[in-house]
PDB file of C-alpha atoms in Angstrom:
ATOM      1  CA  UNK Z 239      -5.754  -1.122  14.503  1.00  0.00           C
ATOM      2  CA  UNK Z 240      -7.073  -0.915  10.966  1.00  0.00           C
ATOM      3  CA  UNK Z 241      -9.568   1.900  10.371  1.00  0.00           C
ATOM      4  CA  UNK Z 242     -10.847  -0.005   7.362  1.00  0.00           C
ATOM      5  CA  UNK Z 243     -12.380  -3.430   7.833  1.00  0.00           C
ATOM      6  CA  UNK Z 244     -12.126  -5.795   4.904  1.00  0.00           C
ATOM      7  CA  UNK Z 245     -14.071  -9.018   4.658  1.00  0.00           C
ATOM      8  CA  UNK Z 246     -13.618 -11.819   4.230  1.00  0.00           C
ATOM      9  CA  UNK Z 247      -9.959 -12.050   5.201  1.00  0.00           C
ATOM     10  CA  UNK Z 248      -9.470 -15.186   3.110  1.00  0.00           C
ATOM     11  CA  UNK Z 249     -11.400 -16.586   0.171  1.00  0.00           C
ATOM     12  CA  UNK Z 250     -10.673 -19.743  -1.782  1.00  0.00           C
ATOM     13  CA  UNK Z 251     -12.878 -20.473  -4.787  1.00  0.00           C
ATOM     14  CA  UNK Z 252     -12.921 -22.477  -7.990  1.00  0.00           C
ATOM     15  CA  UNK Z 253     -12.264 -20.963 -11.383  1.00  0.00           C
ATOM     16  CA  UNK Z 254     -15.474 -19.607 -12.914  1.00  0.00           C
ATOM     17  CA  UNK Z 255     -17.170 -18.683  -9.632  1.00  0.00           C
ATOM     18  CA  UNK Z 256     -18.270 -15.173  -8.727  1.00  0.00           C
ATOM     19  CA  UNK Z 257     -17.233 -13.396  -5.547  1.00  0.00           C
ATOM     20  CA  UNK Z 258     -17.643 -10.155  -3.648  1.00  0.00           C
ATOM     21  CA  UNK Z 259     -15.300  -8.615  -1.112  1.00  0.00           C
ATOM     22  CA  UNK Z 260     -16.141  -5.724   1.154  1.00  0.00           C
ATOM     23  CA  UNK Z 261     -14.476  -2.686   2.671  1.00  0.00           C
ATOM     24  CA  UNK Z 262     -16.178  -0.860   5.548  1.00  0.00           C
ATOM     25  CA  UNK Z 263     -15.510   2.059   7.850  1.00  0.00           C
ATOM     26  CA  UNK Z 264     -17.416   3.914  10.520  1.00  0.00           C
ATOM     27  CA  UNK Z 265     -16.418   7.260   9.020  1.00  0.00           C
ATOM     28  CA  UNK Z 266     -16.882   8.890   5.639  1.00  0.00           C
ATOM     29  CA  UNK Z 267     -14.216   8.488   2.958  1.00  0.00           C
ATOM     30  CA  UNK Z 268     -13.060  11.403   0.846  1.00  0.00           C
ATOM     31  CA  UNK Z 269     -12.025   8.875  -1.763  1.00  0.00           C
ATOM     32  CA  UNK Z 270     -11.390   5.170  -1.901  1.00  0.00           C
ATOM     33  CA  UNK Z 271      -9.000   3.098  -3.928  1.00  0.00           C
ATOM     34  CA  UNK Z 272      -8.666  -0.613  -4.588  1.00  0.00           C
ATOM     35  CA  UNK Z 273      -5.299  -2.273  -5.107  1.00  0.00           C
ATOM     36  CA  UNK Z 274      -4.213  -5.802  -5.965  1.00  0.00           C
ATOM     37  CA  UNK Z 275      -0.942  -7.182  -4.641  1.00  0.00           C
ATOM     38  CA  UNK Z 276       0.885 -10.319  -5.706  1.00  0.00           C
ATOM     39  CA  UNK Z 277       3.387 -12.060  -3.400  1.00  0.00           C
ATOM     40  CA  UNK Z 278       6.740 -10.293  -3.268  1.00  0.00           C
ATOM     41  CA  UNK Z 279       5.485  -7.245  -5.168  1.00  0.00           C
ATOM     42  CA  UNK Z 280       4.015  -3.862  -4.323  1.00  0.00           C
ATOM     43  CA  UNK Z 281       0.284  -3.164  -4.617  1.00  0.00           C
ATOM     44  CA  UNK Z 282      -1.015  -2.102  -8.015  1.00  0.00           C
ATOM     45  CA  UNK Z 283      -3.836   0.415  -8.315  1.00  0.00           C
ATOM     46  CA  UNK Z 284      -7.061  -0.968  -9.813  1.00  0.00           C
ATOM     47  CA  UNK Z 285      -9.519   1.914  -9.402  1.00  0.00           C
ATOM     48  CA  UNK Z 286     -10.307   5.150  -7.559  1.00  0.00           C
ATOM     49  CA  UNK Z 287     -13.864   6.066  -6.540  1.00  0.00           C
ATOM     50  CA  UNK Z 288     -14.806   9.465  -5.184  1.00  0.00           C
ATOM     51  CA  UNK Z 289     -18.585   9.897  -5.577  1.00  0.00           C
ATOM     52  CA  UNK Z 290     -21.164   8.209  -3.352  1.00  0.00           C
ATOM     53  CA  UNK Z 291     -23.057   5.536  -5.293  1.00  0.00           C
ATOM     54  CA  UNK Z 292     -20.408   5.419  -7.984  1.00  0.00           C
ATOM     55  CA  UNK Z 293     -19.962   2.160  -9.904  1.00  0.00           C
ATOM     56  CA  UNK Z 294     -16.896   1.448 -11.998  1.00  0.00           C
ATOM     57  CA  UNK Z 295     -16.164  -1.587 -14.147  1.00  0.00           C
ATOM     58  CA  UNK Z 296     -12.792  -2.950 -15.124  1.00  0.00           C
ATOM     59  CA  UNK Z 297     -13.354  -5.994 -17.359  1.00  0.00           C
ATOM     60  CA  UNK Z 298     -14.704  -8.671 -14.973  1.00  0.00           C
ATOM     61  CA  UNK Z 299     -14.272  -6.464 -11.893  1.00  0.00           C
ATOM     62  CA  UNK Z 300     -17.073  -4.195 -10.660  1.00  0.00           C
ATOM     63  CA  UNK Z 301     -16.365  -1.638  -7.953  1.00  0.00           C
ATOM     64  CA  UNK Z 302     -19.108   0.106  -6.006  1.00  0.00           C
ATOM     65  CA  UNK Z 303     -18.852   3.029  -3.594  1.00  0.00           C
ATOM     66  CA  UNK Z 304     -21.627   3.205  -1.010  1.00  0.00           C
ATOM     67  CA  UNK Z 305     -24.091   6.078  -1.125  1.00  0.00           C
ATOM     68  CA  UNK Z 306     -22.913   7.307   2.272  1.00  0.00           C
ATOM     69  CA  UNK Z 307     -19.256   6.897   1.250  1.00  0.00           C
ATOM     70  CA  UNK Z 308     -18.533   4.654   4.226  1.00  0.00           C
ATOM     71  CA  UNK Z 309     -18.226   1.363   2.390  1.00  0.00           C
ATOM     72  CA  UNK Z 310     -17.227  -0.174  -0.892  1.00  0.00           C
ATOM     73  CA  UNK Z 311     -17.379  -3.540  -2.590  1.00  0.00           C
ATOM     74  CA  UNK Z 312     -15.476  -5.349  -5.301  1.00  0.00           C
ATOM     75  CA  UNK Z 313     -17.277  -8.000  -7.317  1.00  0.00           C
ATOM     76  CA  UNK Z 314     -15.404 -10.374  -9.599  1.00  0.00           C
ATOM     77  CA  UNK Z 315     -17.328 -12.312 -12.226  1.00  0.00           C
ATOM     78  CA  UNK Z 316     -16.097 -15.688 -13.476  1.00  0.00           C
ATOM     79  CA  UNK Z 317     -12.899 -15.622 -11.429  1.00  0.00           C
ATOM     80  CA  UNK Z 318      -9.708 -16.894 -13.030  1.00  0.00           C
ATOM     81  CA  UNK Z 319      -6.482 -18.179 -11.436  1.00  0.00           C
ATOM     82  CA  UNK Z 320      -4.808 -14.947 -12.536  1.00  0.00           C
ATOM     83  CA  UNK Z 321      -7.103 -13.067 -10.138  1.00  0.00           C
ATOM     84  CA  UNK Z 322      -5.309 -14.682  -7.199  1.00  0.00           C
ATOM     85  CA  UNK Z 323      -3.765 -12.107  -4.891  1.00  0.00           C
ATOM     86  CA  UNK Z 324      -4.277  -9.757  -1.956  1.00  0.00           C
ATOM     87  CA  UNK Z 325      -6.999  -7.182  -2.572  1.00  0.00           C
ATOM     88  CA  UNK Z 326      -6.564  -3.997  -0.560  1.00  0.00           C
ATOM     89  CA  UNK Z 327      -8.856  -1.042  -0.131  1.00  0.00           C
ATOM     90  CA  UNK Z 328      -7.423   2.301   0.911  1.00  0.00           C
ATOM     91  CA  UNK Z 329      -9.082   5.518   1.970  1.00  0.00           C
ATOM     92  CA  UNK Z 330      -7.826   8.976   1.159  1.00  0.00           C
ATOM     93  CA  UNK Z 331      -6.513  11.177   3.932  1.00  0.00           C
ATOM     94  CA  UNK Z 332      -7.479  14.709   4.697  1.00  0.00           C
ATOM     95  CA  UNK Z 333      -4.028  16.092   4.006  1.00  0.00           C
ATOM     96  CA  UNK Z 334      -1.056  14.935   2.035  1.00  0.00           C
ATOM     97  CA  UNK Z 335      -3.048  12.465   0.030  1.00  0.00           C
ATOM     98  CA  UNK Z 336      -1.925   9.877   2.577  1.00  0.00           C
ATOM     99  CA  UNK Z 337      -3.713   6.569   2.192  1.00  0.00           C
ATOM    100  CA  UNK Z 338      -4.824   4.310   5.017  1.00  0.00           C
ATOM    101  CA  UNK Z 339      -5.102   0.675   3.990  1.00  0.00           C
ATOM    102  CA  UNK Z 340      -7.378  -2.078   5.157  1.00  0.00           C
ATOM    103  CA  UNK Z 341      -6.029  -5.469   6.170  1.00  0.00           C
ATOM    104  CA  UNK Z 342      -6.817  -6.970   2.784  1.00  0.00           C
ATOM    105  CA  UNK Z 343      -8.692  -9.971   1.415  1.00  0.00           C
ATOM    106  CA  UNK Z 344      -6.491 -12.817   0.275  1.00  0.00           C
ATOM    107  CA  UNK Z 345      -8.098 -14.488  -2.741  1.00  0.00           C
ATOM    108  CA  UNK Z 346      -7.090 -17.836  -4.173  1.00  0.00           C
ATOM    109  CA  UNK Z 347      -8.724 -19.030  -7.374  1.00  0.00           C
ATOM    110  CA  UNK Z 348      -8.136 -22.710  -8.043  1.00  0.00           C
ATOM    111  CA  UNK Z 349      -8.100 -24.029 -11.620  1.00  0.00           C
TER     112      UNK Z 349
ATOM    113  CA  UNK C 198       7.846   5.990 -17.179  1.00  0.00           C
ATOM    114  CA  UNK C 199      10.160   3.476 -15.541  1.00  0.00           C
ATOM    115  CA  UNK C 200       8.065   3.075 -12.403  1.00  0.00           C
ATOM    116  CA  UNK C 201       9.197   3.234  -8.786  1.00  0.00           C
ATOM    117  CA  UNK C 202      12.486   1.483  -8.115  1.00  0.00           C
ATOM    118  CA  UNK C 203      13.548   0.136  -4.721  1.00  0.00           C
ATOM    119  CA  UNK C 204      16.904  -1.262  -3.702  1.00  0.00           C
ATOM    120  CA  UNK C 205      17.838  -3.702  -2.433  1.00  0.00           C
ATOM    121  CA  UNK C 206      14.984  -6.163  -3.012  1.00  0.00           C
ATOM    122  CA  UNK C 207      16.060  -8.268  -0.069  1.00  0.00           C
ATOM    123  CA  UNK C 208      18.196  -7.533   2.977  1.00  0.00           C
ATOM    124  CA  UNK C 209      19.205  -9.928   5.733  1.00  0.00           C
ATOM    125  CA  UNK C 210      20.935  -8.314   8.680  1.00  0.00           C
ATOM    126  CA  UNK C 211      21.951  -9.188  12.190  1.00  0.00           C
ATOM    127  CA  UNK C 212      20.143  -7.632  15.093  1.00  0.00           C
ATOM    128  CA  UNK C 213      21.775  -4.367  16.096  1.00  0.00           C
ATOM    129  CA  UNK C 214      23.113  -3.499  12.664  1.00  0.00           C
ATOM    130  CA  UNK C 215      22.080  -0.443  10.669  1.00  0.00           C
ATOM    131  CA  UNK C 216      20.406  -0.765   7.260  1.00  0.00           C
ATOM    132  CA  UNK C 217      19.541   1.751   4.555  1.00  0.00           C
ATOM    133  CA  UNK C 218      17.026   1.362   1.753  1.00  0.00           C
ATOM    134  CA  UNK C 219      16.717   3.483  -1.363  1.00  0.00           C
ATOM    135  CA  UNK C 220      13.670   4.505  -3.380  1.00  0.00           C
ATOM    136  CA  UNK C 221      13.676   6.197  -6.787  1.00  0.00           C
ATOM    137  CA  UNK C 222      10.180   7.541  -7.527  1.00  0.00           C
ATOM    138  CA  UNK C 223       8.580   8.419 -10.846  1.00  0.00           C
ATOM    139  CA  UNK C 224      10.244  11.665 -11.839  1.00  0.00           C
ATOM    140  CA  UNK C 225       6.992  13.622 -12.385  1.00  0.00           C
ATOM    141  CA  UNK C 226       5.645  12.694  -8.940  1.00  0.00           C
ATOM    142  CA  UNK C 227       6.387  15.199  -6.208  1.00  0.00           C
ATOM    143  CA  UNK C 228       5.029  13.064  -3.370  1.00  0.00           C
ATOM    144  CA  UNK C 229       6.868  10.072  -1.947  1.00  0.00           C
ATOM    145  CA  UNK C 230       5.641   7.697   0.734  1.00  0.00           C
ATOM    146  CA  UNK C 231       7.135   4.949   2.856  1.00  0.00           C
ATOM    147  CA  UNK C 232       4.984   2.114   4.158  1.00  0.00           C
ATOM    148  CA  UNK C 233       5.729  -1.048   6.105  1.00  0.00           C
ATOM    149  CA  UNK C 234       3.880  -4.302   5.553  1.00  0.00           C
ATOM    150  CA  UNK C 235       4.041  -7.429   7.681  1.00  0.00           C
ATOM    151  CA  UNK C 236       2.824 -10.819   6.540  1.00  0.00           C
ATOM    152  CA  UNK C 237      -0.929 -11.010   6.145  1.00  0.00           C
ATOM    153  CA  UNK C 238      -1.502  -7.317   6.832  1.00  0.00           C
ATOM    154  CA  UNK C 239      -2.143  -4.235   4.782  1.00  0.00           C
ATOM    155  CA  UNK C 240       0.581  -1.598   4.395  1.00  0.00           C
ATOM    156  CA  UNK C 241       1.041   0.761   7.364  1.00  0.00           C
ATOM    157  CA  UNK C 242       2.030   4.376   6.791  1.00  0.00           C
ATOM    158  CA  UNK C 243       5.463   5.455   7.998  1.00  0.00           C
ATOM    159  CA  UNK C 244       6.206   8.853   6.481  1.00  0.00           C
ATOM    160  CA  UNK C 245       5.777  11.021   3.407  1.00  0.00           C
ATOM    161  CA  UNK C 246       7.566  13.783   1.537  1.00  0.00           C
ATOM    162  CA  UNK C 247       6.360  16.530  -0.705  1.00  0.00           C
ATOM    163  CA  UNK C 248       9.407  17.403  -2.754  1.00  0.00           C
ATOM    164  CA  UNK C 249      12.249  17.490  -0.213  1.00  0.00           C
ATOM    165  CA  UNK C 250      10.098  18.325   2.812  1.00  0.00           C
ATOM    166  CA  UNK C 251       9.110  15.535   5.195  1.00  0.00           C
ATOM    167  CA  UNK C 252       5.559  16.565   6.055  1.00  0.00           C
ATOM    168  CA  UNK C 253       4.248  13.747   8.207  1.00  0.00           C
ATOM    169  CA  UNK C 254       5.598  10.903  10.280  1.00  0.00           C
ATOM    170  CA  UNK C 255       3.703   8.037  11.855  1.00  0.00           C
ATOM    171  CA  UNK C 256       4.078   7.121  15.494  1.00  0.00           C
ATOM    172  CA  UNK C 257       5.309   3.791  14.122  1.00  0.00           C
ATOM    173  CA  UNK C 258       8.465   5.616  13.093  1.00  0.00           C
ATOM    174  CA  UNK C 259      10.567   5.336  16.218  1.00  0.00           C
ATOM    175  CA  UNK C 260      13.759   7.286  16.862  1.00  0.00           C
ATOM    176  CA  UNK C 261      15.701   4.468  15.223  1.00  0.00           C
ATOM    177  CA  UNK C 262      14.090   5.256  11.880  1.00  0.00           C
ATOM    178  CA  UNK C 263      15.045   8.204   9.718  1.00  0.00           C
ATOM    179  CA  UNK C 264      14.071   9.123   6.186  1.00  0.00           C
ATOM    180  CA  UNK C 265      15.462  11.704   3.823  1.00  0.00           C
ATOM    181  CA  UNK C 266      14.700  12.974   0.364  1.00  0.00           C
ATOM    182  CA  UNK C 267      17.524  15.296  -0.642  1.00  0.00           C
ATOM    183  CA  UNK C 268      16.729  17.577  -3.575  1.00  0.00           C
ATOM    184  CA  UNK C 269      13.255  16.099  -3.822  1.00  0.00           C
ATOM    185  CA  UNK C 270      14.356  13.165  -5.931  1.00  0.00           C
ATOM    186  CA  UNK C 271      15.270   9.765  -4.489  1.00  0.00           C
ATOM    187  CA  UNK C 272      14.651   8.900  -0.855  1.00  0.00           C
ATOM    188  CA  UNK C 273      16.426   6.788   1.727  1.00  0.00           C
ATOM    189  CA  UNK C 274      15.041   5.060   4.792  1.00  0.00           C
ATOM    190  CA  UNK C 275      17.554   4.137   7.476  1.00  0.00           C
ATOM    191  CA  UNK C 276      16.929   1.862  10.425  1.00  0.00           C
ATOM    192  CA  UNK C 277      19.504   1.993  13.187  1.00  0.00           C
ATOM    193  CA  UNK C 278      20.128  -0.790  15.711  1.00  0.00           C
ATOM    194  CA  UNK C 279      17.725  -3.139  13.975  1.00  0.00           C
ATOM    195  CA  UNK C 280      15.449  -5.389  16.021  1.00  0.00           C
ATOM    196  CA  UNK C 281      13.716  -8.605  15.029  1.00  0.00           C
ATOM    197  CA  UNK C 282      10.411  -6.741  15.082  1.00  0.00           C
ATOM    198  CA  UNK C 283      11.664  -4.584  12.218  1.00  0.00           C
ATOM    199  CA  UNK C 284      11.442  -7.574   9.887  1.00  0.00           C
ATOM    200  CA  UNK C 285       8.898  -6.624   7.236  1.00  0.00           C
ATOM    201  CA  UNK C 286       8.434  -5.509   3.648  1.00  0.00           C
ATOM    202  CA  UNK C 287       9.249  -1.805   3.277  1.00  0.00           C
ATOM    203  CA  UNK C 288       7.293  -0.266   0.431  1.00  0.00           C
ATOM    204  CA  UNK C 289       7.905   3.040  -1.277  1.00  0.00           C
ATOM    205  CA  UNK C 290       5.266   4.765  -3.388  1.00  0.00           C
ATOM    206  CA  UNK C 291       5.004   8.020  -5.284  1.00  0.00           C
ATOM    207  CA  UNK C 292       2.086  10.067  -6.533  1.00  0.00           C
ATOM    208  CA  UNK C 293       1.125  13.391  -7.992  1.00  0.00           C
ATOM    209  CA  UNK C 294      -0.167  16.065  -5.677  1.00  0.00           C
ATOM    210  CA  UNK C 295      -3.872  16.188  -4.964  1.00  0.00           C
ATOM    211  CA  UNK C 296      -6.653  13.983  -3.662  1.00  0.00           C
ATOM    212  CA  UNK C 297      -7.747  11.027  -5.707  1.00  0.00           C
ATOM    213  CA  UNK C 298      -4.385  10.319  -7.312  1.00  0.00           C
ATOM    214  CA  UNK C 299      -3.373   6.724  -6.836  1.00  0.00           C
ATOM    215  CA  UNK C 300      -0.030   5.573  -5.660  1.00  0.00           C
ATOM    216  CA  UNK C 301       2.529   3.815  -7.799  1.00  0.00           C
ATOM    217  CA  UNK C 302       4.359   1.378  -5.557  1.00  0.00           C
ATOM    218  CA  UNK C 303       7.787  -0.097  -5.924  1.00  0.00           C
ATOM    219  CA  UNK C 304       8.376  -3.812  -5.486  1.00  0.00           C
ATOM    220  CA  UNK C 305       9.538  -3.266  -1.918  1.00  0.00           C
ATOM    221  CA  UNK C 306      12.547  -4.205   0.152  1.00  0.00           C
ATOM    222  CA  UNK C 307      12.074  -7.298   2.288  1.00  0.00           C
ATOM    223  CA  UNK C 308      14.067  -6.957   5.506  1.00  0.00           C
ATOM    224  CA  UNK C 309      14.864  -9.951   7.668  1.00  0.00           C
ATOM    225  CA  UNK C 310      16.559  -9.316  11.000  1.00  0.00           C
ATOM    226  CA  UNK C 311      18.178 -12.413  12.469  1.00  0.00           C
TER     227      UNK C 311
END
């Protein structure tokens, strides 16, 4: 059972379109991280958010942490084929900095 | 910074055999984590070390699984009497101590039990 719900599970779009993926939990996060994973590789950290309402931008990617720190979203503007991958959110643990991951959103951007 | 290194990248083994995977973390990172990931799912926590001490183990880590981190450097994950259900990607990650630090993952070891 995943404590973090990510939606949608799958998303297939054309190059140039915009998209938003979501990460939700019933409990408060101490911190939240977004990772991107390509097939056959480990996840790569994109961003960490720790403050409710925080917004961070990474080129065409915009990350938002909900005011109540129970949800987060990732918005990609003008998606490119290179954005294809599995997008994972992960919440910080109370001890040991252990992360709990969501099930991921698999994004395919077609040229 | 050479990143997190995992060996082997792929392992095919017969059911009932023992396998051992190795992880070399980033040298400045004192925390090391093992995760398991099956197709289409997010990584699931197995265990973590702070230096050489194994501080937490998941209930997913049955008695057939054991992990070590001698001298707080590299780590090994051993699976005894492998079962087909053990087939998965085994990911190692390291991080600095403290909340908010992200993980640096290795490329994983893909285990196939036939």
